[in-house]
């Protein structure tokens, strides 16, 4: 049986499908996900670090930031 693979959206390497981490519509390998993404402290969604917000010592995704910033 062949192992199914995917191409990482960051590094382009072929990796086993079982190690895929999805961020939005992108599939990343675990090492790229660790380097380029972070979990939202409020909802747990994985987002790119460059798209995350810092609010009162918390890391938030855009939707959560909008919610807490408008309260």
Short mmCIF file of C-alpha atoms in Angstrom, two decimals:
data_model
loop_
_atom_site.label_atom_id
_atom_site.label_comp_id
_atom_site.label_asym_id
_atom_site.label_seq_id
_atom_site.Cartn_x
_atom_site.Cartn_y
_atom_site.Cartn_z
CA UNK A 1 0.00 0.00 0.00
CA UNK A 2 1.33 3.43 -0.95
CA UNK A 3 1.62 6.19 1.61
CA UNK A 4 -0.41 9.22 0.62
CA UNK A 5 1.55 12.47 0.57
CA UNK A 6 0.95 16.20 0.25
CA UNK A 7 3.17 19.15 -0.67
CA UNK A 8 3.69 21.62 2.18
CA UNK A 9 2.45 25.11 1.26
CA UNK A 10 5.50 26.67 2.95
CA UNK A 11 8.54 24.52 2.18
CA UNK A 12 7.14 22.56 -0.77
CA UNK A 13 8.43 19.21 0.51
CA UNK A 14 6.36 16.09 0.11
CA UNK A 15 5.22 14.78 3.48
CA UNK A 16 2.97 11.93 4.64
CA UNK A 17 -0.69 12.96 4.68
CA UNK A 18 -0.92 11.84 8.30
CA UNK A 19 1.41 14.72 9.30
CA UNK A 20 -0.61 17.46 7.61
CA UNK A 21 -1.59 20.57 9.57
CA UNK A 22 -4.22 22.75 7.93
CA UNK A 23 -4.20 26.52 8.31
CA UNK A 24 -7.10 28.05 6.45
CA UNK A 25 -7.00 26.36 3.07
CA UNK A 26 -3.26 25.58 3.24
CA UNK A 27 -1.67 22.25 4.17
CA UNK A 28 1.59 22.58 6.10
CA UNK A 29 4.07 20.06 7.43
CA UNK A 30 4.45 19.98 11.20
CA UNK A 31 7.83 21.76 11.25
CA UNK A 32 6.54 24.66 9.12
CA UNK A 33 3.36 24.85 11.20
CA UNK A 34 5.46 25.14 14.36
CA UNK A 35 7.63 27.85 12.82
CA UNK A 36 5.01 29.95 11.02
CA UNK A 37 1.78 29.51 12.98
CA UNK A 38 0.40 29.91 16.48
CA UNK A 39 -2.78 28.91 18.29
CA UNK A 40 -5.36 31.52 19.27
CA UNK A 41 -5.55 31.67 23.07
CA UNK A 42 -9.31 32.21 22.93
CA UNK A 43 -10.69 29.71 20.39
CA UNK A 44 -7.71 27.42 19.68
CA UNK A 45 -7.71 28.09 15.93
CA UNK A 46 -4.28 27.81 14.28
CA UNK A 47 -3.33 31.03 12.43
CA UNK A 48 -0.22 32.38 10.77
CA UNK A 49 1.92 34.33 13.23
CA UNK A 50 1.94 37.35 10.90
CA UNK A 51 -1.88 37.45 11.03
CA UNK A 52 -2.23 37.05 14.81
CA UNK A 53 -2.97 39.89 17.22
CA UNK A 54 -1.61 40.53 20.71
CA UNK A 55 -4.22 41.75 23.18
CA UNK A 56 -3.59 41.95 26.94
CA UNK A 57 -0.82 39.33 26.82
CA UNK A 58 -2.95 36.96 24.74
CA UNK A 59 -2.50 35.81 21.15
CA UNK A 60 -5.74 36.09 19.18
CA UNK A 61 -6.93 35.28 15.68
CA UNK A 62 -8.66 38.11 13.77
CA UNK A 63 -12.27 37.09 14.62
CA UNK A 64 -11.50 36.75 18.34
CA UNK A 65 -9.60 40.04 18.34
CA UNK A 66 -12.61 41.76 16.78
CA UNK A 67 -14.90 40.27 19.41
CA UNK A 68 -12.84 41.25 22.46
CA UNK A 69 -11.80 44.61 21.06
CA UNK A 70 -15.45 45.61 20.45
CA UNK A 71 -16.70 44.67 23.93
#
